[in-house]
Tab-separated table of C-alpha atoms and ligand atoms in Angstrom:
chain	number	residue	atom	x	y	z
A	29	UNK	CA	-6.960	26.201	-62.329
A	30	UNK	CA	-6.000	24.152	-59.522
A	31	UNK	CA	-2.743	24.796	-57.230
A	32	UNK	CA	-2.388	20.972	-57.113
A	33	UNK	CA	-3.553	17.686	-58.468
A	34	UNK	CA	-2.453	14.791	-56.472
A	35	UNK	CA	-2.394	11.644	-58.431
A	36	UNK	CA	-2.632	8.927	-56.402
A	37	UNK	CA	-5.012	8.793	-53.177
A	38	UNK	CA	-3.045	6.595	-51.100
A	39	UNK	CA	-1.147	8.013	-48.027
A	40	UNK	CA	2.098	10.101	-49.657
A	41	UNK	CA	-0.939	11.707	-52.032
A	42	UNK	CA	-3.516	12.097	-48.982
A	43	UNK	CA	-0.997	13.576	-46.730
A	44	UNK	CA	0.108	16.233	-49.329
A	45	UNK	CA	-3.046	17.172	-49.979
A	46	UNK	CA	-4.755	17.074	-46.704
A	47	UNK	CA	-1.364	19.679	-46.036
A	48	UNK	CA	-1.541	21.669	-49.090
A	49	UNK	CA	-5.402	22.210	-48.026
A	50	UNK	CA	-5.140	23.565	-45.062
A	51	UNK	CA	-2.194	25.697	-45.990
A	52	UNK	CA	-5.403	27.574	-48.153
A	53	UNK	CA	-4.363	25.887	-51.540
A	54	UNK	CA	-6.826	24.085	-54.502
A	55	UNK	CA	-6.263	20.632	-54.768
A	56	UNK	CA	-8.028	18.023	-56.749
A	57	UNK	CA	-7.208	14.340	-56.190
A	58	UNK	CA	-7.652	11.376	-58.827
A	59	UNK	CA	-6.912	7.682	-58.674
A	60	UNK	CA	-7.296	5.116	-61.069
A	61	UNK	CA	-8.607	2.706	-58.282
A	62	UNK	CA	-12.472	3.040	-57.936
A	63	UNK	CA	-11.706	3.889	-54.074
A	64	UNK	CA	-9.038	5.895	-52.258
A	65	UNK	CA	-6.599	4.840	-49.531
A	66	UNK	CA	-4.046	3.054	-52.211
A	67	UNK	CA	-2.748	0.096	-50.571
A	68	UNK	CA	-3.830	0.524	-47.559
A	69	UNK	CA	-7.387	0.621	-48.584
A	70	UNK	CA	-10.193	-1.722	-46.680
A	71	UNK	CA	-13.016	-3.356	-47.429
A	72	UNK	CA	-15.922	-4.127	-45.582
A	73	UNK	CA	-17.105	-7.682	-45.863
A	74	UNK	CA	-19.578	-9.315	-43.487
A	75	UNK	CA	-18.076	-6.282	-40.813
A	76	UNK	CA	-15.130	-7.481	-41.081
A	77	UNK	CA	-12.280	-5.407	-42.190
A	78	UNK	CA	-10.075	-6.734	-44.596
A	79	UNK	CA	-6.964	-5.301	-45.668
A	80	UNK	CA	-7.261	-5.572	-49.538
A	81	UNK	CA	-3.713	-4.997	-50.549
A	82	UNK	CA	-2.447	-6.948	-47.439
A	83	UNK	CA	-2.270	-6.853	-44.075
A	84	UNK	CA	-0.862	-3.347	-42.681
A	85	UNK	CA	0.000	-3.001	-38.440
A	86	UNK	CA	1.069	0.455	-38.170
A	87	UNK	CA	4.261	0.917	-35.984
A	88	UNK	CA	6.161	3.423	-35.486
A	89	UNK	CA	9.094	5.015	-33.191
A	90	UNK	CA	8.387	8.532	-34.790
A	91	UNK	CA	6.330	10.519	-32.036
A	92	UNK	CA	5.721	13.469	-34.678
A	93	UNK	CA	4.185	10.853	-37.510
A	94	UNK	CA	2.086	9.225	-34.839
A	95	UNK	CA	0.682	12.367	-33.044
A	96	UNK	CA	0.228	13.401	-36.784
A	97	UNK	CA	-2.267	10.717	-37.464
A	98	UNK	CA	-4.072	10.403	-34.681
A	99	UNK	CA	-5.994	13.261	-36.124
A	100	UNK	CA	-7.715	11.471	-38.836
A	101	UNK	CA	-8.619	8.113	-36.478
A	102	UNK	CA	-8.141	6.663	-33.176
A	103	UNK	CA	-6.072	3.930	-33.475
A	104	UNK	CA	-7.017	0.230	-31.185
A	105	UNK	CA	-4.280	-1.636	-29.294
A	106	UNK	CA	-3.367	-4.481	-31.667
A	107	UNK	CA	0.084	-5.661	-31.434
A	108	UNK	CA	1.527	-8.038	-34.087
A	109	UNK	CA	2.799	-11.184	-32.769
A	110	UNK	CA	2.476	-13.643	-35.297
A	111	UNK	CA	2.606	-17.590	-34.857
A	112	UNK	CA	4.495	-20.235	-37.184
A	113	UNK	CA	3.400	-23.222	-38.068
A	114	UNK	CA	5.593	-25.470	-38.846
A	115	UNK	CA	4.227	-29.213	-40.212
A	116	UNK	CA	1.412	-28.907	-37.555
A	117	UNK	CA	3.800	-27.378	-34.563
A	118	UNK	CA	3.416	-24.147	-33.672
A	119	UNK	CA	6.137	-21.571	-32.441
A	120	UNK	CA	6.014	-18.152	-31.540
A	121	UNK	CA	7.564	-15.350	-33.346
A	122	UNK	CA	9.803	-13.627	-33.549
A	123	UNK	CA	12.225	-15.972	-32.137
A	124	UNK	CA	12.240	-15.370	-27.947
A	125	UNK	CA	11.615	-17.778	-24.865
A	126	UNK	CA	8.658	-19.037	-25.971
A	127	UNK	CA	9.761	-20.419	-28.810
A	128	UNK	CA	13.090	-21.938	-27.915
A	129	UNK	CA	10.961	-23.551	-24.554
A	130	UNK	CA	8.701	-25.306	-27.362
A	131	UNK	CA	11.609	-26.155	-29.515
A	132	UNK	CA	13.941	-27.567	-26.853
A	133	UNK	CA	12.180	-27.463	-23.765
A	134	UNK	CA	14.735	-24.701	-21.869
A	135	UNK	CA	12.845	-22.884	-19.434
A	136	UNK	CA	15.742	-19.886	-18.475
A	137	UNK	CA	17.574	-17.326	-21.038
A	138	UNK	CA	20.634	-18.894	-19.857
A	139	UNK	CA	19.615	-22.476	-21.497
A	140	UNK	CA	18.466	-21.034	-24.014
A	141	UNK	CA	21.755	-18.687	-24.928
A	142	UNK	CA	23.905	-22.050	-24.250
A	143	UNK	CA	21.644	-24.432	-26.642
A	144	UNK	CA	21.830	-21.609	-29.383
A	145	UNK	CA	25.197	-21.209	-28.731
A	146	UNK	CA	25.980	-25.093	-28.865
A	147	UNK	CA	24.193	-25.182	-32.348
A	148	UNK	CA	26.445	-22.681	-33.478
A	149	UNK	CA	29.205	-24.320	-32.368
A	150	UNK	CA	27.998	-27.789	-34.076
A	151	UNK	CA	27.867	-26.011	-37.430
A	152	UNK	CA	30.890	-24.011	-37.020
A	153	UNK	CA	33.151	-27.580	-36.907
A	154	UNK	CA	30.974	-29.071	-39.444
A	155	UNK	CA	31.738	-25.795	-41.970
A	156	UNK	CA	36.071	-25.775	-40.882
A	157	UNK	CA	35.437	-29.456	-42.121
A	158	UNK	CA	33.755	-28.741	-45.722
A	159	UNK	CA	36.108	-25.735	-46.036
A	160	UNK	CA	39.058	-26.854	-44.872
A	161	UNK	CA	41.630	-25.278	-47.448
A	162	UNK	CA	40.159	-21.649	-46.881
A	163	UNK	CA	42.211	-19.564	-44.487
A	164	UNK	CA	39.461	-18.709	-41.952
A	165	UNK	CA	39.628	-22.541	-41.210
A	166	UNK	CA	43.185	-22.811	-40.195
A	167	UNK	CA	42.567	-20.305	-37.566
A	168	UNK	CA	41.540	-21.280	-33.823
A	169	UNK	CA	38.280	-19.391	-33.943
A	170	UNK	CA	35.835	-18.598	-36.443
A	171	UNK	CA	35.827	-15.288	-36.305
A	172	UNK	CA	36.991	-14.930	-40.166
A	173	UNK	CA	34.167	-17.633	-41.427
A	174	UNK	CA	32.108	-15.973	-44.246
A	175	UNK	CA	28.819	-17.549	-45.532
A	176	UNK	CA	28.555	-18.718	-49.373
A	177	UNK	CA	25.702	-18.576	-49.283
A	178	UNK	CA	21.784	-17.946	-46.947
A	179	UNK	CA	21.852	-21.083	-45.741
A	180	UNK	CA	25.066	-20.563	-43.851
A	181	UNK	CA	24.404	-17.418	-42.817
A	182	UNK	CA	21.294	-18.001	-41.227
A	183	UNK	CA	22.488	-21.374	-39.430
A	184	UNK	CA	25.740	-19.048	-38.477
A	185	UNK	CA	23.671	-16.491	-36.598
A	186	UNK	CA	20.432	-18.944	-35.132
A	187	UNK	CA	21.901	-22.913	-34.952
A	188	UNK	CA	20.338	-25.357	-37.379
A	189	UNK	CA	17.060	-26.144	-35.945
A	190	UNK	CA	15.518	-22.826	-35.709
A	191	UNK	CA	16.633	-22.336	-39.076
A	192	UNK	CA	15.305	-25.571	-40.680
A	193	UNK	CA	11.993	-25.691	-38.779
A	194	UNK	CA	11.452	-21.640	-38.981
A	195	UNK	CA	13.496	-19.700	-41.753
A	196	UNK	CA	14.656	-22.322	-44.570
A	197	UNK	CA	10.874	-23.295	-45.634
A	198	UNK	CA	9.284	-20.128	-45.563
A	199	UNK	CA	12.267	-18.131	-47.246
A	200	UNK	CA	12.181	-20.606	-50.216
A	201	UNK	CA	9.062	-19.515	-50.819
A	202	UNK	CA	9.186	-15.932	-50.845
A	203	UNK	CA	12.124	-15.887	-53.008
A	204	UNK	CA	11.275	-19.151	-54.998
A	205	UNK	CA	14.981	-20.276	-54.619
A	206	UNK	CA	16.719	-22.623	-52.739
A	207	UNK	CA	18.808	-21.097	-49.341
A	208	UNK	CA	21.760	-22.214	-50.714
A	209	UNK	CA	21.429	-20.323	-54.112
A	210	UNK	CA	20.547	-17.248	-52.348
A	211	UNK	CA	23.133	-14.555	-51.100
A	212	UNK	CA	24.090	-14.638	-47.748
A	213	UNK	CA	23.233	-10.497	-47.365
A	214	UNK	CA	20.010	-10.907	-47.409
A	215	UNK	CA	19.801	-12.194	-43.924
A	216	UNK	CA	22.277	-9.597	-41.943
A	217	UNK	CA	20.681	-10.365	-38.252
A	218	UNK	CA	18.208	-12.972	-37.340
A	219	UNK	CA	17.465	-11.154	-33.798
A	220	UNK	CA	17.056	-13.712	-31.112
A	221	UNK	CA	15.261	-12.566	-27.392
A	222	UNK	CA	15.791	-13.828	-24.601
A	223	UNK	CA	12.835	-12.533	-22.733
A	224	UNK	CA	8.979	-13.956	-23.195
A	225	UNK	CA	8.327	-11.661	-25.643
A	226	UNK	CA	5.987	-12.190	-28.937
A	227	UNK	CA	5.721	-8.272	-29.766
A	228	UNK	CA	6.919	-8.656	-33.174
A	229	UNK	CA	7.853	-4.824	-34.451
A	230	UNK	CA	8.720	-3.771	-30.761
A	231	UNK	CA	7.990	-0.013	-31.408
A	232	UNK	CA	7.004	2.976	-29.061
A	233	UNK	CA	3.747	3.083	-31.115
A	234	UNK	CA	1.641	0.752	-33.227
A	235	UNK	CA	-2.022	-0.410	-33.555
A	236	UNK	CA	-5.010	-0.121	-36.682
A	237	UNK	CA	-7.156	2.056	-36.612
A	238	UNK	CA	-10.682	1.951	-35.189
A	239	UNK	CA	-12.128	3.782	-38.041
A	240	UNK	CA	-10.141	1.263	-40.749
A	241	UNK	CA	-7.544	2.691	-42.923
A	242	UNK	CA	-10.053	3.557	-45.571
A	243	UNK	CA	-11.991	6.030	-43.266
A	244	UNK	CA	-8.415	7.467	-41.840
A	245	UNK	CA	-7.624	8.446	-45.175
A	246	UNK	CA	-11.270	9.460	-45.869
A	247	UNK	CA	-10.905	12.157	-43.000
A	248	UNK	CA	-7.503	13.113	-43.896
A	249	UNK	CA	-9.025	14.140	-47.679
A	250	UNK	CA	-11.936	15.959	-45.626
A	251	UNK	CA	-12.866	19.203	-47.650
A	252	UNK	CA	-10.709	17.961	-50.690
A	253	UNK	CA	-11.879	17.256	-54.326
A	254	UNK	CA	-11.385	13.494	-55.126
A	255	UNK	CA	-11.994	11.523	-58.064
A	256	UNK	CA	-11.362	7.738	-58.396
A	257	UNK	CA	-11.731	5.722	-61.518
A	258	UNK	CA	-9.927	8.348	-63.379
A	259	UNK	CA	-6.295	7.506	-64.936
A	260	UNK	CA	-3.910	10.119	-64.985
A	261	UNK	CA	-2.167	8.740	-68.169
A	262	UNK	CA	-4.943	7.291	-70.051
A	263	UNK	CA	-8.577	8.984	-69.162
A	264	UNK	CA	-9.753	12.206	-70.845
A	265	UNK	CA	-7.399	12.672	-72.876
A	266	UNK	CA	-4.517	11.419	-70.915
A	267	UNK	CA	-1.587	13.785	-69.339
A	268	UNK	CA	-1.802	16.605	-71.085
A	269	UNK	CA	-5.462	17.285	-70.231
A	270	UNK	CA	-4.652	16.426	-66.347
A	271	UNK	CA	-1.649	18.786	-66.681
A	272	UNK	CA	-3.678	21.313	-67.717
A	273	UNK	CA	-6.142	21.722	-65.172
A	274	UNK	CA	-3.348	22.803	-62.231
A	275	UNK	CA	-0.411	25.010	-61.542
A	276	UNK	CA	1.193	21.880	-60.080
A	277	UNK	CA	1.273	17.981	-59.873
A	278	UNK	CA	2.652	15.521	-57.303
A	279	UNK	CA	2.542	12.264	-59.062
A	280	UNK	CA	2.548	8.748	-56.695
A	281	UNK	CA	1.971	6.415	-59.779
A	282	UNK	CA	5.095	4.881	-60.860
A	283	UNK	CA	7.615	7.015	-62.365
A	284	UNK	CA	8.712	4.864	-65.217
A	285	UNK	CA	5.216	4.380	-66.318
A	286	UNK	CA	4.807	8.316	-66.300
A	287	UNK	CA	7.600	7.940	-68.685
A	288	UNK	CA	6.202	5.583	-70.854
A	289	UNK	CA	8.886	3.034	-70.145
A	290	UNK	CA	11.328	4.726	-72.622
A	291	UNK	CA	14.335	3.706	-70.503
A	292	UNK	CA	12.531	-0.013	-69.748
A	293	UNK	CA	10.947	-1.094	-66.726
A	294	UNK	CA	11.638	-1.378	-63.579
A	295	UNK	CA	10.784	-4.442	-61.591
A	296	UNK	CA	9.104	-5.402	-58.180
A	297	UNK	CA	8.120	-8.606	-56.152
A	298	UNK	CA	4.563	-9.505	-56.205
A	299	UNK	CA	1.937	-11.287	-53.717
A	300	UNK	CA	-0.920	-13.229	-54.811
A	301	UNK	CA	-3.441	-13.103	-52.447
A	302	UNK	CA	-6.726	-15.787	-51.985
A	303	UNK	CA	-9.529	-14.689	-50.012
A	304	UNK	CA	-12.381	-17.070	-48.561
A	305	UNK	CA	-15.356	-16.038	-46.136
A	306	UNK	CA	-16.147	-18.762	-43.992
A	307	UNK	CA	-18.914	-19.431	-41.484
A	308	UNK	CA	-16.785	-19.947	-38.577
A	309	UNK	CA	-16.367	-17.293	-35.908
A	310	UNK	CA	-12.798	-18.402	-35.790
A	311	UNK	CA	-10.329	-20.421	-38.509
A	312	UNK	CA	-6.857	-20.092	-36.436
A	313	UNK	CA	-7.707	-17.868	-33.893
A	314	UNK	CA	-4.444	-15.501	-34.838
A	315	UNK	CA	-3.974	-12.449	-36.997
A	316	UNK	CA	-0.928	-14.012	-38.872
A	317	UNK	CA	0.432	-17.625	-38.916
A	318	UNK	CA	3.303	-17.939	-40.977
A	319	UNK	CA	4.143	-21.178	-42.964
A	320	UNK	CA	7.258	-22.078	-42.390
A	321	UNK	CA	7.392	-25.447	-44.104
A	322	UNK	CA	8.200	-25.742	-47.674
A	323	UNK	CA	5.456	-28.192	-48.753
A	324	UNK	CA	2.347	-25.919	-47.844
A	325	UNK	CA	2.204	-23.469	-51.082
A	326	UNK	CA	1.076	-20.045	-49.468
A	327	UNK	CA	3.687	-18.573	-46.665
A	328	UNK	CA	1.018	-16.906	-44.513
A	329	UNK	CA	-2.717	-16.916	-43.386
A	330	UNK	CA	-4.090	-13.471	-42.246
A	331	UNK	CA	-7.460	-13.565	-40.789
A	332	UNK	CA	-8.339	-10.470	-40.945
A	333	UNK	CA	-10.998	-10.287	-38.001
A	334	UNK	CA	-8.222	-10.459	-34.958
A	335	UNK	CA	-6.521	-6.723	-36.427
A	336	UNK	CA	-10.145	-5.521	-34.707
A	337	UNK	CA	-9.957	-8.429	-31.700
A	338	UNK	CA	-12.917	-10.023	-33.981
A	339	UNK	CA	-15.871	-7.316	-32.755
A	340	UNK	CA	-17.452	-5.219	-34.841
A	341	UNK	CA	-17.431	-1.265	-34.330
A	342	UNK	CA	-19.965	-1.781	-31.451
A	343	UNK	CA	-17.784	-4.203	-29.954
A	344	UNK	CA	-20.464	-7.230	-30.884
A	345	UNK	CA	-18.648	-10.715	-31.892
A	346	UNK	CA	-18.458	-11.078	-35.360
A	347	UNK	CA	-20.082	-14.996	-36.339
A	348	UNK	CA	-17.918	-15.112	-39.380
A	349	UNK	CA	-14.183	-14.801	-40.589
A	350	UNK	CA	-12.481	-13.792	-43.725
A	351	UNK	CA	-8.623	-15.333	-43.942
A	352	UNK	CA	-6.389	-14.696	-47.031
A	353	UNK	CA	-3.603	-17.267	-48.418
A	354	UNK	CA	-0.679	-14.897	-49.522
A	355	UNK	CA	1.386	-16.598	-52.304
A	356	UNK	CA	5.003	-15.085	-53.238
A	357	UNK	CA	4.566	-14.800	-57.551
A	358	UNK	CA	6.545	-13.564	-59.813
A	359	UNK	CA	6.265	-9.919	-61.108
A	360	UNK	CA	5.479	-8.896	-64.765
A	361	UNK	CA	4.553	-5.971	-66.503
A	362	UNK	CA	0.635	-5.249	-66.026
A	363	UNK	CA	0.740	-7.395	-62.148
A	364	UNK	CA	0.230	-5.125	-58.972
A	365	UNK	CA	3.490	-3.829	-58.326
A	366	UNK	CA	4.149	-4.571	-54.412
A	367	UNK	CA	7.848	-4.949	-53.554
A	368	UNK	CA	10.546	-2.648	-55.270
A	369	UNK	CA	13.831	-4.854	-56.346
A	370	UNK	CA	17.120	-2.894	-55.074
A	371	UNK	CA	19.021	-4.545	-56.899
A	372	UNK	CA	22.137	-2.724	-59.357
A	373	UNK	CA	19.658	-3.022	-62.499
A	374	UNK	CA	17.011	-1.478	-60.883
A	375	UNK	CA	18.776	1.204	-58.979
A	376	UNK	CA	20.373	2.265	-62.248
A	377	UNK	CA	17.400	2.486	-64.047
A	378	UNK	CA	15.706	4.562	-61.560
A	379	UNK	CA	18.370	6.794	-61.758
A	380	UNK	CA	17.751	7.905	-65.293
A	381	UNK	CA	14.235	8.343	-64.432
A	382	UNK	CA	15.192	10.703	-61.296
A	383	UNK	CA	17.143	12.409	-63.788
A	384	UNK	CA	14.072	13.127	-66.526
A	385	UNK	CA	11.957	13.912	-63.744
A	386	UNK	CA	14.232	16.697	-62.787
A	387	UNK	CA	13.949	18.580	-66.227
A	388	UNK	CA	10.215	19.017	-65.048
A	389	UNK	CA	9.959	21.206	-61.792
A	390	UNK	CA	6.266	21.754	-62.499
A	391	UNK	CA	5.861	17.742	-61.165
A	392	UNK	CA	6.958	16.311	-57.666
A	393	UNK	CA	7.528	12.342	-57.949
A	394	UNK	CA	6.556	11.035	-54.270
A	395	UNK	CA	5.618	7.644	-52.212
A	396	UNK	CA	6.386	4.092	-52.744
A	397	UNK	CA	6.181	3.979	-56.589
A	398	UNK	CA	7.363	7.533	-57.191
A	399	UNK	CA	10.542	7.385	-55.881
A	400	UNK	CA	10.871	3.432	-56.214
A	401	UNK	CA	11.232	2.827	-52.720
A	402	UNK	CA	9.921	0.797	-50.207
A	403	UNK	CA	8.360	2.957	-47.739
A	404	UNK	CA	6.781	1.496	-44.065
A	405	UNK	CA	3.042	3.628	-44.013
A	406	UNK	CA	4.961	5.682	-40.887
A	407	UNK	CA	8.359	6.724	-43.353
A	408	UNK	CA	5.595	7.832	-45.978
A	409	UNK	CA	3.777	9.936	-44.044
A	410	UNK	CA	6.907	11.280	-42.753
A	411	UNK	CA	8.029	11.812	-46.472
A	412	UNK	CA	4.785	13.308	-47.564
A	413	UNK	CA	5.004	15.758	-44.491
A	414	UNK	CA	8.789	16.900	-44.675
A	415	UNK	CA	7.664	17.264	-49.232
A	416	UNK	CA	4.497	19.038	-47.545
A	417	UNK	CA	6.760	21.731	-45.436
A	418	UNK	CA	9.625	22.350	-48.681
A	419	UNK	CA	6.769	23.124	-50.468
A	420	UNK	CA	4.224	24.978	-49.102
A	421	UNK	CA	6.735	26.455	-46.833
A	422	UNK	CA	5.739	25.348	-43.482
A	423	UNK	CA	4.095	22.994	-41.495
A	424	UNK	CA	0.400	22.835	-41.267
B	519	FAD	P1	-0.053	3.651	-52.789
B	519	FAD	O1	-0.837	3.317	-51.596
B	519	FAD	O2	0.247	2.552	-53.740
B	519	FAD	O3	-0.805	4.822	-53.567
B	519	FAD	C1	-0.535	5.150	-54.916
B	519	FAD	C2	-1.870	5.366	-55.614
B	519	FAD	O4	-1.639	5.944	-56.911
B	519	FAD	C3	-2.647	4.072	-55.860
B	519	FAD	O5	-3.909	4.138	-55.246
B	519	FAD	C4	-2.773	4.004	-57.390
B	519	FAD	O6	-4.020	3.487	-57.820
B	519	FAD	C5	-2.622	5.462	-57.791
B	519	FAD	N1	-2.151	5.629	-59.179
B	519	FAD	C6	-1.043	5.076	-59.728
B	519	FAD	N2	-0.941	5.449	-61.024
B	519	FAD	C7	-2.015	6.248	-61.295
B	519	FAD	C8	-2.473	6.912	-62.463
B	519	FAD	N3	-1.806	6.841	-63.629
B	519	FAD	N4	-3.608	7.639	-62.394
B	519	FAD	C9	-4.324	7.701	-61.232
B	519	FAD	N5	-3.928	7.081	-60.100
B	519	FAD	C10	-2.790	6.352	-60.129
B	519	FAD	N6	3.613	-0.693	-44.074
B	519	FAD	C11	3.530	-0.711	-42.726
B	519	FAD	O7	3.863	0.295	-42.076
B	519	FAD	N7	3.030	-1.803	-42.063
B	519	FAD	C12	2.636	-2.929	-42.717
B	519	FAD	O8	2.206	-3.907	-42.081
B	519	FAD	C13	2.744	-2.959	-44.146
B	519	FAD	N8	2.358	-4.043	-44.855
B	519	FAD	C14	2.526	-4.049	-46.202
B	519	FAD	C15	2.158	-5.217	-46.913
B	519	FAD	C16	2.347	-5.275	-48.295
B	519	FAD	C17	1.959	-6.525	-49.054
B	519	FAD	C18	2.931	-4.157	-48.969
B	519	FAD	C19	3.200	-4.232	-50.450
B	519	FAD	C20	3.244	-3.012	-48.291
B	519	FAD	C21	3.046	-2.933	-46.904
B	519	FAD	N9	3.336	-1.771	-46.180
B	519	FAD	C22	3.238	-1.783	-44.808
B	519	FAD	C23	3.752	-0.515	-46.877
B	519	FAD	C24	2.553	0.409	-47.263
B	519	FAD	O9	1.666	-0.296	-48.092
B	519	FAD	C25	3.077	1.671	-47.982
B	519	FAD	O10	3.893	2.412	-47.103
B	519	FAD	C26	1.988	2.642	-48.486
B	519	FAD	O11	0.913	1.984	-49.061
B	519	FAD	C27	2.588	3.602	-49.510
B	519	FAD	O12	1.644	4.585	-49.882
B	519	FAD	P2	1.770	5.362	-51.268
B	519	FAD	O13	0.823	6.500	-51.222
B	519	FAD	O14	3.195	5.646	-51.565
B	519	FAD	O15	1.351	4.291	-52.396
């Protein structure tokens, strides 16, 4: 009998069990997937890496996760700084002096604060207009406005043309509603720089790395028992069999599926993605360009070959390119579950679950569709590790 089976061989299941392996325990790993690495998994195509389940930058500020993984790979230098394109212009992101010297031609932070600041303005008087009976309005300043709705919000904080030439199109489309029929909370800070910066995450540590994701993970399950193509729920006889064969399980499939769905299910955001291969050693010369118009269907290219600076492992130019349309979709039942909903129905709902789970302490429910949460790759690991030390009693 095993100490452990880890369902799941993505990076909360990898991490436990490269962990509970070294601390001298059994562990056999299964996934349903015919490869390991979850999410995060790559696959080779033409040499190029492509991120199958999207594109992942790992960044972090957490020096413990990051000297943590640099044991499995070495990681490259790539910093995200994605460009938008916008109807054929092109702006740099996240918002900073570049892009407000393309939009309005300022060249100093000073212009730039006062042109911001002027848009503002603009929409603050046009807003005491179309409000004028609210209370806010009757006040000299606008410190008391509150947006109805994202559209407000966002002009409120950024002035209207950055927000209809680099926010309005591109939201639409990842929440397949219209600004102003989406809440204003969903946009609390649209940060704005003033410096000539287009590092987009801005943290002490990020890059891909060199090995791919795939053969981080690979090393991390070094020594382990894995099995892919096998389905916790459904193959050989289904839980009770898998249950059977260890002291233990930690389980990073999704909890309400575990369940059966006897309380319902819960619900996520999905992406669509479209991959081509093309001929062409380079099709927009970028890692990420962002769509911000409405009329173009997908709301982001990723060509893949520019995580790796478009060289192959022996640092030879690769002739060809793979890029990948993402498409916001809705979610149902059976899709690839992606982003977790927090919204009241949701949270209640996972609740319950939480609560059945707890009547079992022979099963640990962990990572992104365990505990219904959406997780950044470094707050997994982190979670996987501080699971890893309650549990085995130490760090390893
Ligand atoms: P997963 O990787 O999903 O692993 C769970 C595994 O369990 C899967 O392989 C699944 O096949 C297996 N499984 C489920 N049920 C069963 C079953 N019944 N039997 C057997 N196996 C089963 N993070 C960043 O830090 N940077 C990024 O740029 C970034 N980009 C992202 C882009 C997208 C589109 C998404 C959705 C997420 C992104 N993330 C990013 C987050 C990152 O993907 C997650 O942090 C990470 O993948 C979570 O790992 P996990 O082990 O919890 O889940």
């Amino acid at each position: 009998m095993y100490d452990y089976l880890v369902v799941g061989a993505g990076l909360f299941g990898a991490v436990f069990a490269e962990q509970a392996h070294k601390a001298g325990k059994s562990v056999l790993v299964i996934d349903r997937r015919d490869h390991i690495a979850g999410n995060v998994y790559c696959e080779d195509v033409e040499g190029i890496k492509v991120h199958k389940y999207g594109a992942h930058i790992f960044h972090t500020n957490d020096k413990k996760v990051w000297q943590y993984i640099q044991k499995f790979s070495e990681f490259n230098r790539f910093t995200n700084s994605p460009v938008a394109n916008y109807k054929g212009e092109l702006y740099s992101l996240p918002f900073n002096m570049y892009t407000f010297n393309k939009m309005w031609g300022v060249v100093t932070p000073d212009e730039a604060a006062a042109k911001i600041e002027e848009q503002k303005d603009d929409f603050m008087v046009e807003m005491k207009g179309k409000y004028a009976d609210e209370e806010w309005a009757k006040a000299d300043d606008m410190s008391g406005f509150q947006a109805h709705n994202l559209e407000e919000q966002a002009i409120s904080l950024v002035g209207r043309d950055i927000y209809e030439k680099l926010v309005k199109g591109y939201t639409e489309k990842q929440w397949g509603r219209k600004c102003t029929e989406l809440p204003s909370f969903i946009i609390k800070r649209l940060p704005v720089r003033l410096t000539f910066d287009n590092n987009y995450f801005n943290a002490l540590y990020q890059g891909i790395p060199v090995e791919s994701y795939t053969g981080m993970v690979a090393n991390m399950l070094d020594g382990v028992e894995v099995r892919t193509g096998v389905d916790f729920l459904k193959d050989e006889g289904g839980k009770d069999h898998w249950k059977s064969l260890a002291k233990k399980i930690v389980y990073t499939g999704a909890i309400d599926e575990y369940f059966g769905y006897s309380l319902g299910n819960l619900e996520y955001r999905s992406v669509r993605f479209e991959n081509e291969l093309l001929d062409t050693p380079s099709y927009q010369g970028n890692a990420a360009v962002n769509y911000t118009d409405a009329e173009t269907p997908w709301t982001r290219i990723i060509e893949h070959k520019w995580f790796t600076f478009g060289k192959d492992d022996e640092g030879n130019d690769l002739p060809k390119t793979v890029i990948s349309r993402e498409y916001s979709s809705e979610w149902k039942l059976g899709d690839e579950p992606y982003y977790p909903v927090n919204d009241e129905r949701n949270a209640g709902l996972f609740a319950k679950y939480k609560e059945l789970a707890a009547s079992d302490t022979d099963i640990i429910f962990g990572g992104r569709l365990g505990e219904y949460k959406y997780y950044d790759m470094d707050q997994v690991i982190a979670r996987a590790l501080e699971v890893s030390e309650q549990e085995l009693g130490g760090s390893y």
